[in-house]
XYZ file of C-alpha atoms in Angstrom:
114
model
C 0.339 20.350 -24.517
C 3.204 18.710 -24.415
C 0.200 15.453 -24.234
C -1.841 17.247 -27.505
C 1.494 18.091 -29.449
C 4.370 15.435 -28.486
C 5.896 18.602 -28.481
C 8.112 19.572 -25.807
C 9.719 22.288 -27.582
C 6.904 24.572 -28.742
C 4.951 23.906 -26.184
C 7.821 24.817 -23.870
C 8.219 28.747 -25.962
C 4.066 28.645 -25.910
C 4.881 28.828 -21.990
C 7.304 30.713 -21.395
C 5.681 33.313 -24.124
C 2.739 33.431 -22.196
C 3.693 33.374 -18.867
C 5.414 36.913 -19.204
C 2.398 38.048 -20.806
C 0.250 37.491 -17.734
C 3.748 36.976 -15.013
C 1.066 34.310 -12.415
C 1.672 32.374 -10.064
C -1.472 30.191 -11.303
C 1.530 29.105 -14.331
C 3.159 26.627 -12.107
C -0.072 24.982 -9.885
C 0.736 21.886 -11.129
C 3.387 19.443 -11.379
C 5.018 17.709 -14.807
C 3.678 15.550 -15.567
C 5.525 12.378 -14.888
C 5.236 11.647 -18.576
C 7.880 14.049 -18.840
C 11.805 13.191 -19.077
C 13.261 13.792 -14.644
C 15.296 16.146 -16.853
C 12.542 17.666 -18.213
C 11.013 17.966 -14.711
C 13.232 19.308 -13.127
C 14.284 21.653 -15.770
C 10.428 23.129 -15.045
C 10.665 22.210 -11.690
C 14.254 25.375 -11.914
C 12.042 27.144 -14.166
C 8.862 28.049 -11.977
C 11.574 28.459 -8.977
C 13.686 31.141 -10.256
C 10.761 32.796 -12.689
C 8.841 32.626 -8.910
C 11.685 34.714 -7.513
C 12.689 37.151 -9.997
C 8.718 38.228 -10.381
C 8.074 37.493 -6.372
C 5.901 35.091 -7.007
C 5.578 32.435 -4.282
C 8.132 29.395 -5.084
C 5.557 26.430 -6.393
C 5.865 23.937 -2.711
C 6.087 20.701 -5.372
C 9.511 22.277 -6.765
C 11.423 21.661 -3.417
C 10.616 17.770 -3.987
C 13.424 15.768 -3.786
C 11.502 14.217 -7.789
C 12.890 17.653 -8.666
C 16.950 17.163 -7.792
C 19.306 14.982 -10.632
C 21.511 12.208 -9.109
C 24.143 13.806 -12.258
C 25.050 16.714 -14.288
C 22.486 17.542 -17.422
C 22.560 20.450 -20.079
C 19.767 20.377 -22.419
C 21.947 21.399 -25.044
C 24.136 18.386 -25.185
C 22.277 16.246 -27.537
C 22.274 19.398 -29.839
C 25.470 20.908 -29.751
C 28.305 19.443 -30.357
C 31.195 20.045 -28.352
C 28.892 21.573 -25.151
C 31.867 20.983 -22.442
C 34.161 22.635 -23.237
C 31.400 26.070 -22.588
C 30.767 24.216 -19.134
C 31.794 26.207 -17.282
C 30.880 29.330 -19.233
C 27.492 28.102 -19.263
C 27.171 26.735 -14.982
C 28.968 30.945 -14.547
C 25.210 32.016 -16.127
C 22.914 29.488 -15.401
C 21.023 30.998 -12.055
C 20.744 28.543 -8.463
C 17.564 27.256 -8.925
C 18.667 25.186 -11.956
C 22.567 24.440 -10.300
C 21.078 22.994 -6.600
C 18.799 20.700 -9.257
C 21.949 19.232 -11.740
C 20.779 21.555 -14.663
C 23.140 23.602 -16.772
C 19.984 26.001 -17.356
C 21.472 30.098 -18.608
C 18.422 31.921 -17.184
C 18.943 33.324 -20.711
C 17.648 30.419 -22.399
C 14.037 31.759 -20.638
C 13.797 35.259 -21.886
C 10.700 35.031 -24.856
C 10.657 37.886 -27.303
């Protein structure tokens, strides 16, 4: 969907809605494409691992590949929210190990889909 629309946020939202509807490991059967940024790929690997653990699914093998681990800390909100640095510790505390080990600060509440 991202490749068709060019809209990562819309595609990410739709993916989450559909995943929560079916809760199937098949949603993680294909690795994120190389055309995605290294940060987005790390985020998606963290989400695949976290959601798999959360719902008792097998964690996809590709999520453990080295290319899904950043060599720098990244918070997806840093380009959106001014002064996000002041909330870094709070956001880190709300992030699951599946994200933190990839150097991604992403609060799991960001995966909630209504």
